[in-house]
mmCIF file of C-alpha atoms in Angstrom:
data_model
loop_
_atom_site.group_PDB
_atom_site.id
_atom_site.type_symbol
_atom_site.label_atom_id
_atom_site.label_comp_id
_atom_site.label_asym_id
_atom_site.label_seq_id
_atom_site.Cartn_x
_atom_site.Cartn_y
_atom_site.Cartn_z
ATOM 1 C CA MET A 1 40.420 70.196 70.511
ATOM 2 C CA ASN A 2 43.811 70.948 68.896
ATOM 3 C CA GLY A 3 46.022 69.318 71.523
ATOM 4 C CA GLU A 4 43.931 70.326 74.539
ATOM 5 C CA ARG A 5 43.051 66.699 75.323
ATOM 6 C CA ASP A 6 44.694 64.762 78.107
ATOM 7 C CA ASP A 7 42.949 61.542 77.096
ATOM 8 C CA VAL A 8 39.792 60.621 75.266
ATOM 9 C CA ALA A 9 37.636 57.597 75.937
ATOM 10 C CA ALA A 10 34.765 56.241 73.931
ATOM 11 C CA GLY A 11 31.898 54.916 75.915
ATOM 12 C CA PRO A 12 28.358 55.387 77.086
ATOM 13 C CA GLY A 13 28.154 59.018 78.054
ATOM 14 C CA ARG A 14 30.569 61.369 79.679
ATOM 15 C CA VAL A 15 30.583 63.683 82.642
ATOM 16 C CA VAL A 16 30.907 67.225 81.275
ATOM 17 C CA VAL A 17 31.799 69.936 83.771
ATOM 18 C CA GLY A 18 31.949 73.697 83.359
ATOM 19 C CA VAL A 19 35.117 75.211 84.804
ATOM 20 C CA SER A 20 35.721 78.926 85.151
ATOM 21 C CA GLY A 21 38.916 78.647 87.132
ATOM 22 C CA ASP A 22 38.054 81.658 89.280
ATOM 23 C CA SER A 23 35.222 80.666 91.609
ATOM 24 C CA LEU A 24 34.625 78.338 94.531
ATOM 25 C CA ALA A 25 31.489 77.032 92.811
ATOM 26 C CA SER A 26 33.537 76.057 89.762
ATOM 27 C CA LEU A 27 36.069 74.140 91.861
ATOM 28 C CA ALA A 28 33.273 72.441 93.809
ATOM 29 C CA ALA A 29 31.631 71.405 90.516
ATOM 30 C CA LEU A 30 34.962 70.038 89.263
ATOM 31 C CA ARG A 31 35.422 67.941 92.400
ATOM 32 C CA VAL A 32 31.862 66.570 92.212
ATOM 33 C CA ALA A 33 32.262 65.808 88.491
ATOM 34 C CA VAL A 34 35.483 63.867 89.102
ATOM 35 C CA ARG A 35 33.806 61.920 91.892
ATOM 36 C CA GLU A 36 30.845 61.118 89.591
ATOM 37 C CA ALA A 37 33.117 60.130 86.673
ATOM 38 C CA ARG A 38 35.145 57.846 88.938
ATOM 39 C CA ARG A 39 32.009 56.295 90.454
ATOM 40 C CA SER A 40 30.316 55.659 87.096
ATOM 41 C CA GLY A 41 33.432 54.762 85.090
ATOM 42 C CA ARG A 42 32.777 57.539 82.567
ATOM 43 C CA ALA A 43 35.246 59.939 80.984
ATOM 44 C CA LEU A 44 35.415 63.505 82.311
ATOM 45 C CA VAL A 45 35.313 66.436 79.886
ATOM 46 C CA ALA A 46 36.293 69.690 81.587
ATOM 47 C CA VAL A 47 35.147 72.711 79.555
ATOM 48 C CA LEU A 48 36.366 76.256 80.021
ATOM 49 C CA ALA A 49 34.469 78.645 77.740
ATOM 50 C CA TRP A 50 36.271 81.771 76.630
ATOM 51 C CA GLU A 51 35.806 84.733 74.326
ATOM 52 C CA PRO A 52 38.169 87.530 73.325
ATOM 53 C CA PRO A 53 38.094 90.148 76.106
ATOM 54 C CA GLU A 54 36.756 92.793 73.743
ATOM 55 C CA GLY A 55 33.896 90.476 72.738
ATOM 56 C CA GLU A 56 33.248 88.564 69.544
ATOM 57 C CA ALA A 57 31.554 91.437 67.706
ATOM 58 C CA LEU A 58 34.514 93.801 68.073
ATOM 59 C CA TYR A 59 37.021 91.013 67.414
ATOM 60 C CA LEU A 60 35.250 90.176 64.131
ATOM 61 C CA ARG A 61 35.628 93.795 63.024
ATOM 62 C CA HIS A 62 39.409 93.595 63.563
ATOM 63 C CA PRO A 63 40.387 89.906 63.690
ATOM 64 C CA ASP A 64 43.879 89.005 64.856
ATOM 65 C CA PRO A 65 44.656 85.248 64.961
ATOM 66 C CA ALA A 66 47.719 85.782 67.168
ATOM 67 C CA TRP A 67 45.561 87.654 69.708
ATOM 68 C CA ALA A 68 42.956 84.858 69.667
ATOM 69 C CA GLU A 69 45.683 82.229 70.118
ATOM 70 C CA HIS A 70 47.047 84.177 73.088
ATOM 71 C CA TRP A 71 43.622 84.097 74.789
ATOM 72 C CA ARG A 72 43.198 80.398 73.934
ATOM 73 C CA GLY A 73 46.500 79.812 75.763
ATOM 74 C CA VAL A 74 45.255 81.834 78.732
ATOM 75 C CA ALA A 75 42.110 79.667 78.819
ATOM 76 C CA ARG A 76 44.233 76.495 78.668
ATOM 77 C CA ALA A 77 46.346 77.767 81.582
ATOM 78 C CA ARG A 78 43.242 78.653 83.648
ATOM 79 C CA LEU A 79 41.879 75.158 83.064
ATOM 80 C CA ALA A 80 45.166 73.574 84.132
ATOM 81 C CA GLY A 81 45.245 75.893 87.153
ATOM 82 C CA ALA A 82 41.778 74.737 88.213
ATOM 83 C CA PHE A 83 42.961 71.104 88.197
ATOM 84 C CA ASP A 84 46.088 72.092 90.133
ATOM 85 C CA GLU A 85 44.031 73.967 92.709
ATOM 86 C CA ALA A 86 41.400 71.240 93.082
ATOM 87 C CA PHE A 87 43.639 68.142 92.914
ATOM 88 C CA GLY A 88 47.285 69.197 92.726
ATOM 89 C CA GLY A 89 47.340 68.125 89.044
ATOM 90 C CA GLY A 90 45.291 65.532 87.235
ATOM 91 C CA PRO A 91 42.845 63.453 89.270
ATOM 92 C CA PRO A 92 43.895 59.788 89.502
ATOM 93 C CA GLY A 93 41.619 57.057 88.229
ATOM 94 C CA VAL A 94 39.700 59.215 85.741
ATOM 95 C CA VAL A 95 40.130 59.661 81.991
ATOM 96 C CA VAL A 96 40.177 63.440 81.460
ATOM 97 C CA GLU A 97 39.729 65.621 78.396
ATOM 98 C CA ARG A 98 40.487 69.306 78.964
ATOM 99 C CA ARG A 99 38.692 71.424 76.410
ATOM 100 C CA PRO A 100 38.882 75.228 76.163
ATOM 101 C CA VAL A 101 35.969 76.261 73.918
ATOM 102 C CA ARG A 102 35.569 79.637 72.256
ATOM 103 C CA ASP A 103 31.929 80.442 72.999
ATOM 104 C CA ARG A 104 29.646 81.685 75.756
ATOM 105 C CA PRO A 105 29.663 79.297 78.748
ATOM 106 C CA GLY A 106 26.078 78.014 78.555
ATOM 107 C CA ALA A 107 26.179 77.398 74.812
ATOM 108 C CA ALA A 108 29.620 75.761 74.994
ATOM 109 C CA LEU A 109 28.546 73.375 77.755
ATOM 110 C CA CYS A 110 25.311 72.364 76.021
ATOM 111 C CA ARG A 111 27.163 71.807 72.740
ATOM 112 C CA VAL A 112 29.764 69.555 74.380
ATOM 113 C CA ALA A 113 27.208 67.665 76.528
ATOM 114 C CA SER A 114 25.241 66.813 73.395
ATOM 115 C CA ARG A 115 24.204 63.225 74.117
ATOM 116 C CA PRO A 116 21.256 62.208 76.336
ATOM 117 C CA GLU A 117 23.518 59.799 78.252
ATOM 118 C CA ASP A 118 25.956 62.574 79.251
ATOM 119 C CA LEU A 119 25.806 64.306 82.627
ATOM 120 C CA LEU A 120 26.381 68.077 82.741
ATOM 121 C CA VAL A 121 27.766 69.468 86.013
ATOM 122 C CA VAL A 122 27.710 73.220 86.652
ATOM 123 C CA GLY A 123 28.593 75.312 89.671
ATOM 124 C CA ALA A 124 26.087 77.785 91.127
ATOM 125 C CA ARG A 125 27.577 81.051 92.331
ATOM 126 C CA GLY A 126 25.659 83.033 94.887
ATOM 127 C CA GLY A 127 22.911 80.528 95.579
ATOM 128 C CA TRP A 128 20.549 78.177 93.790
ATOM 129 C CA TRP A 129 18.301 80.914 92.366
ATOM 130 C CA ARG A 130 21.041 82.775 90.494
ATOM 131 C CA GLY A 131 23.345 81.990 87.658
ATOM 132 C CA ARG A 132 23.015 82.691 83.971
ATOM 133 C CA VAL A 133 24.948 79.531 83.007
ATOM 134 C CA ARG A 134 22.851 77.312 85.285
ATOM 135 C CA ARG A 135 19.612 78.693 83.860
ATOM 136 C CA TYR A 136 20.841 78.295 80.286
ATOM 137 C CA ALA A 137 21.972 74.714 80.914
ATOM 138 C CA GLU A 138 18.717 73.724 82.581
ATOM 139 C CA ALA A 139 16.720 75.206 79.682
ATOM 140 C CA HIS A 140 18.803 73.879 76.755
ATOM 141 C CA ALA A 141 20.690 70.725 77.812
ATOM 142 C CA VAL A 142 19.637 67.403 76.286
ATOM 143 C CA CYS A 143 21.098 65.512 79.240
ATOM 144 C CA PRO A 144 20.657 65.632 83.023
ATOM 145 C CA VAL A 145 22.133 68.718 84.720
ATOM 146 C CA LEU A 146 23.679 68.536 88.191
ATOM 147 C CA VAL A 147 23.971 71.922 89.915
ATOM 148 C CA VAL A 148 26.657 72.183 92.601
ATOM 149 C CA PRO A 149 26.485 75.143 95.004
ATOM 150 C CA ALA A 150 29.563 76.996 96.141
ATOM 151 C CA PRO A 151 30.771 75.928 99.572
ATOM 152 C CA PRO A 152 29.571 78.248 102.319
ATOM 153 C CA VAL A 153 31.964 80.866 103.635
ATOM 154 C CA PRO A 154 32.095 80.910 107.460
ATOM 155 C CA VAL A 155 30.192 83.826 109.031
ATOM 156 C CA ALA A 156 33.249 85.129 110.902
ATOM 157 C CA LEU A 157 35.248 85.284 107.674
ATOM 158 C CA ARG A 158 32.413 87.091 105.856
ATOM 159 C CA ARG A 159 32.302 89.686 108.644
ATOM 160 C CA ALA A 160 36.060 90.152 108.517
ATOM 161 C CA LEU A 161 35.981 90.578 104.740
ATOM 162 C CA ARG A 162 33.201 93.188 104.982
ATOM 163 C CA ARG A 163 35.356 95.257 107.354
ATOM 164 C CA ALA A 164 38.527 94.862 105.259
ATOM 165 C CA ARG A 165 40.118 97.892 103.664
ATOM 166 C CA PRO A 166 42.486 98.003 100.666
ATOM 167 C CA VAL A 167 45.441 98.570 102.981
ATOM 168 C CA ASP A 168 44.711 95.196 104.629
ATOM 169 C CA PHE A 169 45.640 93.492 101.346
ATOM 170 C CA ALA A 170 48.754 95.524 100.620
ATOM 171 C CA VAL A 171 52.011 93.596 100.346
ATOM 172 C CA ARG A 172 54.485 94.846 102.894
ATOM 173 C CA PRO A 173 58.251 94.490 102.388
#
C-alpha cells in the first residue's frame, strides 16, 4: 500500500483486476474491470504483481532494500502506464486503488480479492485454455473470476508479422 493508492472506498465488494502492463489481454481485462466497477458502483483495485528479476530465492540470499525499492518503483510506473495506455490516465467515474504487490501474480490476485463479494478479473493470453494466472485464480479464488481474452489480431497483420525481419524494426535516421 505505502502511497500506491489513488483512492480507497469501503463498500460491498470490489472489482480486482490483474494488470501486467505488457499484454493486450491485460489491457482488455483492465477495460472490462473499469466498465464492471462503473456499472456496479464498486471500487476498482488494480494489482500488478512483481518480484525481483533475479527471483525471491536469490534476492533473499543477498537482500538489498534499495534494489527492491527500485523494482517497486518500476512496477508502479508499469501500472500507471497501463492506465495511460488504456484510458489516457485515470478512468472517470470510478474509485481506483493502484496496488503493486510483491508476489507471484496468481497468489497476489487471490490474496487481494479475498472476500466472496469481490470480483476478480484476469486477462487470458493466447486463448482460453492457456494461462498460469487464470488457472491459479480459478482454482484458488474465493470470489467469482471473470476471464477476459485478448482481442484478436487481424489475419493480415499476423501474416505481416510472421514475415517481418529484424531490419524491418530498425530505426532509420
